[in-house]
Amino acid sequence: MPVQLTFAAPRRAKPPRHLADLTAAERRDAVVALGERPFRADQLSRHYFQRLEDDPAAMTDLPAAVRDRLVAELLPPLLTPVRELSCDDGMTRKTLWKAFDGTFIESVLMRYPDRVTMCVSSQAGCGMNCPFCATGQAGLTRNLSAAEIVEQVVAGARALMRAGLRPRVSNVVFMGMGEPLANYTAVIGAVRRIVEPGPAGLGISQRSVTVSTVGLVPAIERLAAEGLQVRLAVSLHAPDDDLRDELVPVNTRWKVGEVLEAAWAFARTTTRRVSIEYALIRDINDQAWRADLLGRLLKGHLVHVNLIPLNPTPGSKWTASRPADEREFARRLAAYGVPVTVRDTRGREIDGACGQLAAATTRTNATTS
Ligand code: SAH
């Protein structure tokens, strides 16, 4: 049976317009269209991106009458927290959010000694149907707007601020729910807001933003031409088309060879090392011969491999590789001169960042309604 892939998001009501959907120039136009002076746009931007303010009453540099209108028009609430889960002594914190239309998405804030990484969702659900991924099982609900993506990062910084910590997210990874390159325009808009210096944006370094993809070749080519210094991560998971057709069904459209060609072209254009994501699944993709095949494909390229022990989804027939097989896989790649690390399993106890919390909530709703 042919696998169903969904590229076009279903038609649904659009999230309300928000300042973070707009460029700085568009914000000024929007403010003028509301009958206000253009500098009000910069005031609003400063509150949102720099002061992380979400209480209109605290925006005292805006006259009260003007404030209510501008906030209603340009800073509407987008996401409401539904559940918070922490682990790793509070260093990892996952939030389940409800959007304006009742859809669920999730984000994960990970604190490390030297950095803070925010893992964001780019879509509610996902249309790529990878059988080992919890998000893939539920299908695509809708694309997120640029502002809904940015808001996850702002909320992370705000949570740090409220905890009395330095309110600074240093890294953003598009590894939550969704296929970012299938929601291209909103994702690029969000990346621009994330990297633009304040007050126009959050001022996070381009090099600290990672866009992770199943390998949508035309979109990788488009991303390379954006003139951004973001990192590209390719979820490969298999070096051969036979297995990858099954693990990452979009491979039936763009084969391993084509995806890697696009990745190398990206590396040449941006001079950035490409990350290859490889979830190690016991006795499925973790054989020594597959490590050798992968090593031969990647050898000599500007690349880094992230091995991720599979986080099994509920009811999955698959599980993580044996530690000895994992070590051997990494050893063989290294023998080809390919840099390789085993990804830490932050947040595993709280269902990682693989759509499992939102999926669990949807399941609970389905059985109780
Ligand atoms: N759609 C994008 C980004 C979201 S997933 C992509 O596929 O790259 C982020 C990463 O988590 C991807 O590499 C994905 O393959 C991986 N992943 C998904 N489910 C997983 C699981 N159950 N265990 C380990 N990694 C998983």
mmCIF file of C-alpha atoms and ligand atoms in Angstrom:
data_model
loop_
_atom_site.group_PDB
_atom_site.id
_atom_site.type_symbol
_atom_site.label_atom_id
_atom_site.label_comp_id
_atom_site.label_asym_id
_atom_site.label_seq_id
_atom_site.Cartn_x
_atom_site.Cartn_y
_atom_site.Cartn_z
ATOM 1 C CA MET A 1 0.000 0.000 0.000
ATOM 2 C CA PRO A 2 1.495 3.400 -0.880
ATOM 3 C CA VAL A 3 2.334 5.495 2.162
ATOM 4 C CA GLN A 4 0.340 8.675 2.635
ATOM 5 C CA LEU A 5 2.470 11.811 2.861
ATOM 6 C CA THR A 6 0.885 15.159 3.489
ATOM 7 C CA PHE A 7 2.667 18.239 2.172
ATOM 8 C CA ALA A 8 -0.198 20.728 2.002
ATOM 9 C CA ALA A 9 -1.660 21.558 5.399
ATOM 10 C CA PRO A 10 -5.428 21.090 5.769
ATOM 11 C CA ARG A 11 -7.424 24.307 5.481
ATOM 12 C CA ARG A 12 -8.166 25.657 8.935
ATOM 13 C CA ALA A 13 -8.782 28.976 10.627
ATOM 14 C CA LYS A 14 -5.607 31.048 10.689
ATOM 15 C CA PRO A 15 -3.965 32.063 13.969
ATOM 16 C CA PRO A 16 -4.446 35.772 14.764
ATOM 17 C CA ARG A 17 -1.897 38.142 13.250
ATOM 18 C CA HIS A 18 0.950 38.948 15.630
ATOM 19 C CA LEU A 19 3.894 41.299 15.558
ATOM 20 C CA ALA A 20 6.256 38.325 15.215
ATOM 21 C CA ASP A 21 4.633 37.431 11.869
ATOM 22 C CA LEU A 22 5.789 40.761 10.447
ATOM 23 C CA THR A 23 9.100 42.313 9.461
ATOM 24 C CA ALA A 24 10.059 45.523 11.251
ATOM 25 C CA ALA A 25 8.875 47.561 8.235
ATOM 26 C CA GLU A 26 5.554 45.670 8.101
ATOM 27 C CA ARG A 27 5.036 46.340 11.816
ATOM 28 C CA ARG A 28 5.396 50.060 11.258
ATOM 29 C CA ASP A 29 2.912 49.898 8.358
ATOM 30 C CA ALA A 30 0.490 47.949 10.540
ATOM 31 C CA VAL A 31 0.746 50.535 13.313
ATOM 32 C CA VAL A 32 0.198 53.374 10.819
ATOM 33 C CA ALA A 33 -2.818 51.532 9.383
ATOM 34 C CA LEU A 34 -4.219 51.577 12.930
ATOM 35 C CA GLY A 35 -3.822 55.352 13.002
ATOM 36 C CA GLU A 36 -0.717 55.455 15.226
ATOM 37 C CA ARG A 37 2.798 56.832 14.783
ATOM 38 C CA PRO A 38 5.355 54.355 13.373
ATOM 39 C CA PHE A 39 7.634 54.455 16.459
ATOM 40 C CA ARG A 40 4.905 52.660 18.412
ATOM 41 C CA ALA A 41 5.884 49.526 16.471
ATOM 42 C CA ASP A 42 9.390 49.685 17.930
ATOM 43 C CA GLN A 43 7.974 50.176 21.420
ATOM 44 C CA LEU A 44 5.833 47.073 21.030
ATOM 45 C CA SER A 45 8.766 45.106 19.600
ATOM 46 C CA ARG A 46 10.945 46.110 22.543
ATOM 47 C CA HIS A 47 8.307 44.892 25.000
ATOM 48 C CA TYR A 48 7.902 41.584 23.188
ATOM 49 C CA PHE A 49 11.426 40.612 22.127
ATOM 50 C CA GLN A 50 13.587 42.389 24.711
ATOM 51 C CA ARG A 51 11.572 42.810 27.905
ATOM 52 C CA LEU A 52 9.614 39.579 27.270
ATOM 53 C CA GLU A 53 6.604 41.453 28.620
ATOM 54 C CA ASP A 54 3.210 39.770 28.439
ATOM 55 C CA ASP A 55 1.283 42.119 30.709
ATOM 56 C CA PRO A 56 -0.100 45.096 28.735
ATOM 57 C CA ALA A 57 -0.491 47.081 31.991
ATOM 58 C CA ALA A 58 3.307 47.117 32.349
ATOM 59 C CA MET A 59 3.772 48.789 28.932
ATOM 60 C CA THR A 60 3.605 52.204 30.508
ATOM 61 C CA ASP A 61 5.419 54.020 27.690
ATOM 62 C CA LEU A 62 2.259 53.500 25.618
ATOM 63 C CA PRO A 63 -0.703 55.721 26.558
ATOM 64 C CA ALA A 64 -3.473 53.505 27.992
ATOM 65 C CA ALA A 65 -6.005 54.061 25.215
ATOM 66 C CA VAL A 66 -3.459 53.359 22.478
ATOM 67 C CA ARG A 67 -2.005 50.410 24.355
ATOM 68 C CA ASP A 68 -5.174 48.302 24.526
ATOM 69 C CA ARG A 69 -5.803 48.682 20.824
ATOM 70 C CA LEU A 70 -2.230 48.010 19.738
ATOM 71 C CA VAL A 71 -1.868 45.026 22.052
ATOM 72 C CA ALA A 72 -5.169 43.561 20.832
ATOM 73 C CA GLU A 73 -4.112 44.025 17.202
ATOM 74 C CA LEU A 74 -0.424 43.105 17.348
ATOM 75 C CA LEU A 75 0.205 41.121 20.529
ATOM 76 C CA PRO A 76 -2.778 38.762 20.782
ATOM 77 C CA PRO A 77 -2.235 35.758 23.080
ATOM 78 C CA LEU A 78 -1.247 32.784 20.898
ATOM 79 C CA LEU A 79 -0.419 29.874 23.184
ATOM 80 C CA THR A 80 -1.796 28.828 26.578
ATOM 81 C CA PRO A 81 0.213 26.386 28.691
ATOM 82 C CA VAL A 82 -1.738 23.206 29.445
ATOM 83 C CA ARG A 83 0.889 21.040 31.152
ATOM 84 C CA GLU A 84 4.467 21.448 32.304
ATOM 85 C CA LEU A 85 6.793 18.524 32.931
ATOM 86 C CA SER A 86 10.329 18.736 34.307
ATOM 87 C CA CYS A 87 13.154 16.281 34.678
ATOM 88 C CA ASP A 88 16.954 16.262 34.979
ATOM 89 C CA ASP A 89 16.638 18.238 38.235
ATOM 90 C CA GLY A 90 14.549 20.873 36.514
ATOM 91 C CA MET A 91 17.165 21.428 33.789
ATOM 92 C CA THR A 92 14.774 20.039 31.157
ATOM 93 C CA ARG A 93 11.287 21.389 31.013
ATOM 94 C CA LYS A 94 8.641 20.472 28.517
ATOM 95 C CA THR A 95 5.482 22.481 27.911
ATOM 96 C CA LEU A 96 2.307 21.355 26.236
ATOM 97 C CA TRP A 97 0.567 24.334 24.666
ATOM 98 C CA LYS A 98 -2.935 24.867 23.396
ATOM 99 C CA ALA A 99 -3.274 27.191 20.413
ATOM 100 C CA PHE A 100 -6.181 29.554 19.660
ATOM 101 C CA ASP A 101 -8.108 26.774 17.895
ATOM 102 C CA GLY A 102 -7.561 24.070 20.531
ATOM 103 C CA THR A 103 -4.672 22.305 18.753
ATOM 104 C CA PHE A 104 -1.864 21.021 20.942
ATOM 105 C CA ILE A 105 1.832 21.598 20.384
ATOM 106 C CA GLU A 106 4.857 21.182 22.587
ATOM 107 C CA SER A 107 8.243 22.734 23.192
ATOM 108 C CA VAL A 108 11.194 21.737 25.360
ATOM 109 C CA LEU A 109 13.638 24.003 27.188
ATOM 110 C CA MET A 110 16.985 22.365 27.952
ATOM 111 C CA ARG A 111 19.506 24.044 30.241
ATOM 112 C CA TYR A 112 23.182 23.073 30.017
ATOM 113 C CA PRO A 113 26.139 24.587 31.848
ATOM 114 C CA ASP A 114 27.181 26.593 28.774
ATOM 115 C CA ARG A 115 23.948 27.101 26.846
ATOM 116 C CA VAL A 116 20.153 26.996 26.864
ATOM 117 C CA THR A 117 18.479 25.193 23.974
ATOM 118 C CA MET A 118 14.861 25.606 23.015
ATOM 119 C CA CYS A 119 13.361 22.797 20.937
ATOM 120 C CA VAL A 120 10.334 24.110 19.023
ATOM 121 C CA SER A 121 7.455 22.692 17.011
ATOM 122 C CA SER A 122 6.861 23.996 13.483
ATOM 123 C CA GLN A 123 3.564 22.215 12.795
ATOM 124 C CA ALA A 124 0.734 20.770 14.861
ATOM 125 C CA GLY A 125 1.257 17.122 13.983
ATOM 126 C CA CYS A 126 3.305 16.074 10.960
ATOM 127 C CA GLY A 127 2.537 14.717 7.508
ATOM 128 C CA MET A 128 5.756 12.753 7.002
ATOM 129 C CA ASN A 129 4.527 9.517 8.576
ATOM 130 C CA CYS A 130 7.833 8.134 9.910
ATOM 131 C CA PRO A 131 6.739 4.932 11.698
ATOM 132 C CA PHE A 132 9.064 5.298 14.729
ATOM 133 C CA CYS A 133 7.979 8.884 15.526
ATOM 134 C CA ALA A 134 5.011 9.631 17.782
ATOM 135 C CA THR A 135 4.109 12.829 15.905
ATOM 136 C CA GLY A 136 4.104 10.944 12.617
ATOM 137 C CA GLN A 137 1.379 8.583 13.820
ATOM 138 C CA ALA A 138 -1.207 11.303 14.325
ATOM 139 C CA GLY A 139 -0.869 13.006 10.924
ATOM 140 C CA LEU A 140 -0.809 16.717 10.162
ATOM 141 C CA THR A 141 -3.312 19.028 11.845
ATOM 142 C CA ARG A 142 -2.013 22.361 10.588
ATOM 143 C CA ASN A 143 0.971 24.587 9.993
ATOM 144 C CA LEU A 144 1.990 26.931 12.796
ATOM 145 C CA SER A 145 2.319 30.634 12.049
ATOM 146 C CA ALA A 146 5.734 32.295 12.332
ATOM 147 C CA ALA A 147 4.562 33.996 15.533
ATOM 148 C CA GLU A 148 3.389 30.709 17.079
ATOM 149 C CA ILE A 149 6.904 29.359 16.523
ATOM 150 C CA VAL A 150 8.638 32.486 17.859
ATOM 151 C CA GLU A 151 6.308 32.556 20.852
ATOM 152 C CA GLN A 152 7.676 29.177 22.001
ATOM 153 C CA VAL A 153 11.181 30.699 22.170
ATOM 154 C CA VAL A 154 9.950 33.878 23.860
ATOM 155 C CA ALA A 155 8.036 31.779 26.402
ATOM 156 C CA GLY A 156 11.232 29.841 27.138
ATOM 157 C CA ALA A 157 13.200 33.032 27.757
ATOM 158 C CA ARG A 158 10.345 34.374 29.887
ATOM 159 C CA ALA A 159 10.345 31.185 31.983
ATOM 160 C CA LEU A 160 14.070 31.680 32.633
ATOM 161 C CA MET A 161 13.464 35.313 33.580
ATOM 162 C CA ARG A 162 10.676 34.368 36.003
ATOM 163 C CA ALA A 163 12.926 31.744 37.585
ATOM 164 C CA GLY A 164 15.487 34.465 38.284
ATOM 165 C CA LEU A 165 17.893 33.080 35.669
ATOM 166 C CA ARG A 166 19.600 34.877 32.802
ATOM 167 C CA PRO A 167 16.676 35.309 30.370
ATOM 168 C CA ARG A 168 18.635 34.182 27.363
ATOM 169 C CA VAL A 169 17.913 31.256 25.039
ATOM 170 C CA SER A 170 21.196 30.634 23.189
ATOM 171 C CA ASN A 171 20.159 27.865 20.761
ATOM 172 C CA VAL A 172 16.983 26.991 18.888
ATOM 173 C CA VAL A 173 16.401 23.593 17.283
ATOM 174 C CA PHE A 174 13.442 22.827 15.009
ATOM 175 C CA MET A 175 13.167 19.289 16.363
ATOM 176 C CA GLY A 176 9.784 19.388 18.054
ATOM 177 C CA MET A 177 6.605 18.414 16.241
ATOM 178 C CA GLY A 178 6.390 18.858 12.504
ATOM 179 C CA GLU A 179 8.508 18.999 9.384
ATOM 180 C CA PRO A 180 9.875 22.559 9.290
ATOM 181 C CA LEU A 181 10.618 22.562 5.567
ATOM 182 C CA ALA A 182 7.000 21.575 4.816
ATOM 183 C CA ASN A 183 5.976 24.887 6.486
ATOM 184 C CA TYR A 184 8.690 26.822 4.727
ATOM 185 C CA THR A 185 7.447 30.422 4.718
ATOM 186 C CA ALA A 186 6.439 30.508 8.380
ATOM 187 C CA VAL A 187 9.636 28.744 9.452
ATOM 188 C CA ILE A 188 11.865 31.191 7.553
ATOM 189 C CA GLY A 189 9.853 34.083 9.002
ATOM 190 C CA ALA A 190 10.356 32.636 12.484
ATOM 191 C CA VAL A 191 14.086 32.096 11.895
ATOM 192 C CA ARG A 192 14.430 35.726 10.802
ATOM 193 C CA ARG A 193 12.629 36.979 13.935
ATOM 194 C CA ILE A 194 14.778 34.682 16.084
ATOM 195 C CA VAL A 195 18.072 35.948 14.643
ATOM 196 C CA GLU A 196 17.310 39.626 13.981
ATOM 197 C CA PRO A 197 18.964 41.866 16.573
ATOM 198 C CA GLY A 198 16.631 43.631 19.023
ATOM 199 C CA PRO A 199 14.272 45.318 19.027
ATOM 200 C CA ALA A 200 13.252 43.747 15.678
ATOM 201 C CA GLY A 201 13.916 40.215 16.916
ATOM 202 C CA LEU A 202 15.466 38.027 19.581
ATOM 203 C CA GLY A 203 19.077 38.450 18.463
ATOM 204 C CA ILE A 204 20.045 34.772 18.740
ATOM 205 C CA SER A 205 23.103 33.873 16.645
ATOM 206 C CA GLN A 206 22.222 32.356 13.241
ATOM 207 C CA ARG A 207 24.821 29.676 13.823
ATOM 208 C CA SER A 208 22.932 28.553 16.923
ATOM 209 C CA VAL A 209 19.706 27.800 15.030
ATOM 210 C CA THR A 210 19.231 24.273 13.645
ATOM 211 C CA VAL A 211 16.603 23.354 11.078
ATOM 212 C CA SER A 212 16.012 19.596 11.037
ATOM 213 C CA THR A 213 14.406 17.915 8.026
ATOM 214 C CA VAL A 214 13.399 14.526 6.675
ATOM 215 C CA GLY A 215 15.081 15.642 3.440
ATOM 216 C CA LEU A 216 12.747 17.730 1.273
ATOM 217 C CA VAL A 217 15.323 18.372 -1.448
ATOM 218 C CA PRO A 218 13.840 21.455 -3.178
ATOM 219 C CA ALA A 219 13.319 23.125 0.218
ATOM 220 C CA ILE A 220 16.910 22.357 1.290
ATOM 221 C CA GLU A 221 18.073 24.069 -1.920
ATOM 222 C CA ARG A 222 15.839 27.036 -1.171
ATOM 223 C CA LEU A 223 17.134 27.248 2.406
ATOM 224 C CA ALA A 224 20.727 27.262 1.168
ATOM 225 C CA ALA A 225 19.915 30.320 -0.959
ATOM 226 C CA GLU A 226 18.420 32.348 1.944
ATOM 227 C CA GLY A 227 21.794 33.747 2.936
ATOM 228 C CA LEU A 228 21.353 32.458 6.483
ATOM 229 C CA GLN A 229 24.080 30.776 8.511
ATOM 230 C CA VAL A 230 21.723 28.300 10.155
ATOM 231 C CA ARG A 231 22.678 24.680 10.695
ATOM 232 C CA LEU A 232 20.955 21.991 8.658
ATOM 233 C CA ALA A 233 20.206 18.622 10.255
ATOM 234 C CA VAL A 234 19.100 15.772 7.998
ATOM 235 C CA SER A 235 17.180 12.893 9.582
ATOM 236 C CA LEU A 236 18.755 10.077 7.597
ATOM 237 C CA HIS A 237 18.232 7.004 9.819
ATOM 238 C CA ALA A 238 19.350 4.603 7.073
ATOM 239 C CA PRO A 239 22.123 4.704 4.440
ATOM 240 C CA ASP A 240 20.244 2.503 1.938
ATOM 241 C CA ASP A 241 17.041 3.309 0.056
ATOM 242 C CA ASP A 242 15.386 -0.044 0.833
ATOM 243 C CA LEU A 243 15.328 0.608 4.564
ATOM 244 C CA ARG A 244 14.968 4.390 4.372
ATOM 245 C CA ASP A 245 11.843 3.999 2.203
ATOM 246 C CA GLU A 246 10.310 2.334 5.253
ATOM 247 C CA LEU A 247 11.731 4.486 8.081
ATOM 248 C CA VAL A 248 11.392 7.881 6.374
ATOM 249 C CA PRO A 249 8.654 7.397 3.763
ATOM 250 C CA VAL A 250 9.454 10.651 1.937
ATOM 251 C CA ASN A 251 12.514 8.729 0.734
ATOM 252 C CA THR A 252 10.263 7.216 -1.921
ATOM 253 C CA ARG A 253 10.302 10.698 -3.470
ATOM 254 C CA TRP A 254 13.859 11.899 -2.729
ATOM 255 C CA LYS A 255 16.422 9.120 -2.388
ATOM 256 C CA VAL A 256 19.386 8.968 -0.012
ATOM 257 C CA GLY A 257 21.781 10.033 -2.798
ATOM 258 C CA GLU A 258 19.701 13.090 -3.726
ATOM 259 C CA VAL A 259 19.226 14.142 -0.100
ATOM 260 C CA LEU A 260 22.958 13.909 0.584
ATOM 261 C CA GLU A 261 23.776 15.826 -2.629
ATOM 262 C CA ALA A 262 21.458 18.631 -1.434
ATOM 263 C CA ALA A 263 23.108 18.509 1.997
ATOM 264 C CA TRP A 264 26.611 18.810 0.513
ATOM 265 C CA ALA A 265 25.476 21.708 -1.667
ATOM 266 C CA PHE A 266 24.087 23.361 1.495
ATOM 267 C CA ALA A 267 27.422 22.834 3.248
ATOM 268 C CA ARG A 268 29.304 24.347 0.291
ATOM 269 C CA THR A 269 27.058 27.431 0.089
ATOM 270 C CA THR A 270 26.901 28.144 3.792
ATOM 271 C CA THR A 271 30.260 26.632 4.838
ATOM 272 C CA ARG A 272 28.339 25.053 7.693
ATOM 273 C CA ARG A 273 28.829 21.451 8.767
ATOM 274 C CA VAL A 274 25.656 19.421 8.159
ATOM 275 C CA SER A 275 24.328 17.203 10.967
ATOM 276 C CA ILE A 276 23.121 13.741 10.076
ATOM 277 C CA GLU A 277 20.548 12.453 12.567
ATOM 278 C CA TYR A 278 20.449 8.682 12.945
ATOM 279 C CA ALA A 279 18.080 7.049 15.464
ATOM 280 C CA LEU A 280 19.580 3.680 16.342
ATOM 281 C CA ILE A 281 16.873 1.002 16.225
ATOM 282 C CA ARG A 282 17.789 -2.463 17.499
ATOM 283 C CA ASP A 283 18.419 -4.942 14.658
ATOM 284 C CA ILE A 284 16.768 -2.613 12.141
ATOM 285 C CA ASN A 285 19.363 -0.006 11.140
ATOM 286 C CA ASP A 286 22.219 -0.636 13.588
ATOM 287 C CA GLN A 287 24.171 -3.401 11.808
ATOM 288 C CA ALA A 288 27.916 -3.045 11.342
ATOM 289 C CA TRP A 289 27.546 -3.209 7.540
ATOM 290 C CA ARG A 290 25.141 -0.249 7.623
ATOM 291 C CA ALA A 291 27.654 1.724 9.693
ATOM 292 C CA ASP A 292 30.277 0.976 7.028
ATOM 293 C CA LEU A 293 27.923 1.958 4.215
ATOM 294 C CA LEU A 294 27.084 5.196 6.022
ATOM 295 C CA GLY A 295 30.780 5.846 6.654
ATOM 296 C CA ARG A 296 31.529 5.435 2.928
ATOM 297 C CA LEU A 297 28.708 7.849 1.988
ATOM 298 C CA LEU A 298 29.762 10.553 4.450
ATOM 299 C CA LYS A 299 33.555 10.204 4.335
ATOM 300 C CA GLY A 300 35.354 13.417 3.386
ATOM 301 C CA HIS A 301 32.295 15.684 3.658
ATOM 302 C CA LEU A 302 31.618 18.624 5.973
ATOM 303 C CA VAL A 303 29.417 16.553 8.253
ATOM 304 C CA HIS A 304 28.780 15.401 11.785
ATOM 305 C CA VAL A 305 26.674 12.393 12.816
ATOM 306 C CA ASN A 306 24.341 12.449 15.792
ATOM 307 C CA LEU A 307 23.401 8.958 16.871
ATOM 308 C CA ILE A 308 20.137 9.019 18.843
ATOM 309 C CA PRO A 309 19.125 5.951 20.859
ATOM 310 C CA LEU A 310 15.543 5.288 19.716
ATOM 311 C CA ASN A 311 12.956 6.559 22.170
ATOM 312 C CA PRO A 312 10.290 3.885 21.608
ATOM 313 C CA THR A 313 6.772 5.178 21.079
ATOM 314 C CA PRO A 314 3.927 3.464 22.972
ATOM 315 C CA GLY A 315 3.080 0.133 21.349
ATOM 316 C CA SER A 316 6.137 0.277 19.094
ATOM 317 C CA LYS A 317 7.633 -3.009 17.923
ATOM 318 C CA TRP A 318 11.026 -1.273 17.833
ATOM 319 C CA THR A 319 13.424 -0.408 20.609
ATOM 320 C CA ALA A 320 16.833 1.193 21.121
ATOM 321 C CA SER A 321 20.004 -0.589 20.036
ATOM 322 C CA ARG A 322 22.091 -2.632 22.450
ATOM 323 C CA PRO A 323 24.864 -0.489 23.962
ATOM 324 C CA ALA A 324 27.534 -2.715 22.374
ATOM 325 C CA ASP A 325 25.977 -2.271 18.910
ATOM 326 C CA GLU A 326 25.701 1.472 19.467
ATOM 327 C CA ARG A 327 29.400 1.653 20.394
ATOM 328 C CA GLU A 328 30.409 -0.443 17.406
ATOM 329 C CA PHE A 329 28.304 1.704 15.052
ATOM 330 C CA ALA A 330 29.985 4.876 16.336
ATOM 331 C CA ARG A 331 33.444 3.245 16.226
ATOM 332 C CA ARG A 332 33.021 2.249 12.573
ATOM 333 C CA LEU A 333 31.873 5.717 11.517
ATOM 334 C CA ALA A 334 34.826 7.245 13.337
ATOM 335 C CA ALA A 335 37.119 4.831 11.488
ATOM 336 C CA TYR A 336 36.028 6.564 8.234
ATOM 337 C CA GLY A 337 37.066 9.868 9.768
ATOM 338 C CA VAL A 338 33.431 10.903 10.257
ATOM 339 C CA PRO A 339 32.853 12.938 13.451
ATOM 340 C CA VAL A 340 30.189 11.222 15.522
ATOM 341 C CA THR A 341 28.508 11.787 18.875
ATOM 342 C CA VAL A 342 25.777 9.915 20.688
ATOM 343 C CA ARG A 343 22.972 12.342 21.506
ATOM 344 C CA ASP A 344 22.160 12.668 25.171
ATOM 345 C CA THR A 345 18.678 11.527 25.978
ATOM 346 C CA ARG A 346 17.459 14.672 27.683
ATOM 347 C CA GLY A 347 13.822 14.554 28.544
ATOM 348 C CA ARG A 348 13.384 10.854 27.920
ATOM 349 C CA GLU A 349 11.310 10.430 31.115
ATOM 350 C CA ILE A 350 8.987 13.161 29.920
ATOM 351 C CA ASP A 351 8.566 11.642 26.458
ATOM 352 C CA GLY A 352 11.424 13.471 24.767
ATOM 353 C CA ALA A 353 10.561 16.004 22.142
ATOM 354 C CA CYS A 354 9.075 13.493 19.785
ATOM 355 C CA GLY A 355 5.408 14.452 19.924
ATOM 356 C CA GLN A 356 4.720 11.982 22.664
ATOM 357 C CA LEU A 357 3.201 14.349 25.218
ATOM 358 C CA ALA A 358 0.779 15.887 22.750
ATOM 359 C CA ALA A 359 0.010 12.395 21.449
ATOM 360 C CA ALA A 360 -0.631 11.151 24.998
ATOM 361 C CA THR A 361 -2.986 14.059 25.681
ATOM 362 C CA THR A 362 -4.874 13.452 22.463
ATOM 363 C CA ARG A 363 -5.208 9.772 23.353
ATOM 364 C CA THR A 364 -6.531 10.620 26.815
ATOM 365 C CA ASN A 365 -9.025 13.024 25.267
ATOM 366 C CA ALA A 366 -10.070 10.413 22.746
ATOM 367 C CA THR A 367 -10.807 7.852 25.441
ATOM 368 C CA THR A 368 -12.562 10.233 27.811
ATOM 369 C CA SER A 369 -14.725 12.041 25.247
HETATM 370 N N1 SAH B 1 10.605 16.542 10.971
HETATM 371 C C1 SAH B 1 11.935 16.946 11.316
HETATM 372 C C2 SAH B 1 12.100 17.500 12.706
HETATM 373 C C3 SAH B 1 11.376 16.867 13.870
HETATM 374 S S1 SAH B 1 11.928 15.378 14.588
HETATM 375 C C4 SAH B 1 12.893 15.793 11.120
HETATM 376 O O1 SAH B 1 12.435 14.673 10.894
HETATM 377 O O2 SAH B 1 14.088 16.018 11.136
HETATM 378 C C5 SAH B 1 13.500 15.656 15.292
HETATM 379 C C6 SAH B 1 14.351 14.404 15.278
HETATM 380 O O3 SAH B 1 13.849 13.410 16.195
HETATM 381 C C7 SAH B 1 14.398 13.740 13.907
HETATM 382 O O4 SAH B 1 15.704 13.339 13.600
HETATM 383 C C8 SAH B 1 13.514 12.528 14.128
HETATM 384 O O5 SAH B 1 13.776 11.513 13.198
HETATM 385 C C9 SAH B 1 13.856 12.152 15.558
HETATM 386 N N2 SAH B 1 12.895 11.249 16.186
HETATM 387 C C10 SAH B 1 11.565 11.188 16.006
HETATM 388 N N3 SAH B 1 11.011 10.212 16.747
HETATM 389 C C11 SAH B 1 12.028 9.641 17.430
HETATM 390 C C12 SAH B 1 12.104 8.566 18.378
HETATM 391 N N4 SAH B 1 11.003 7.911 18.734
HETATM 392 N N5 SAH B 1 13.313 8.277 18.883
HETATM 393 C C13 SAH B 1 14.419 8.956 18.513
HETATM 394 N N6 SAH B 1 14.414 9.966 17.633
HETATM 395 C C14 SAH B 1 13.223 10.306 17.086
#
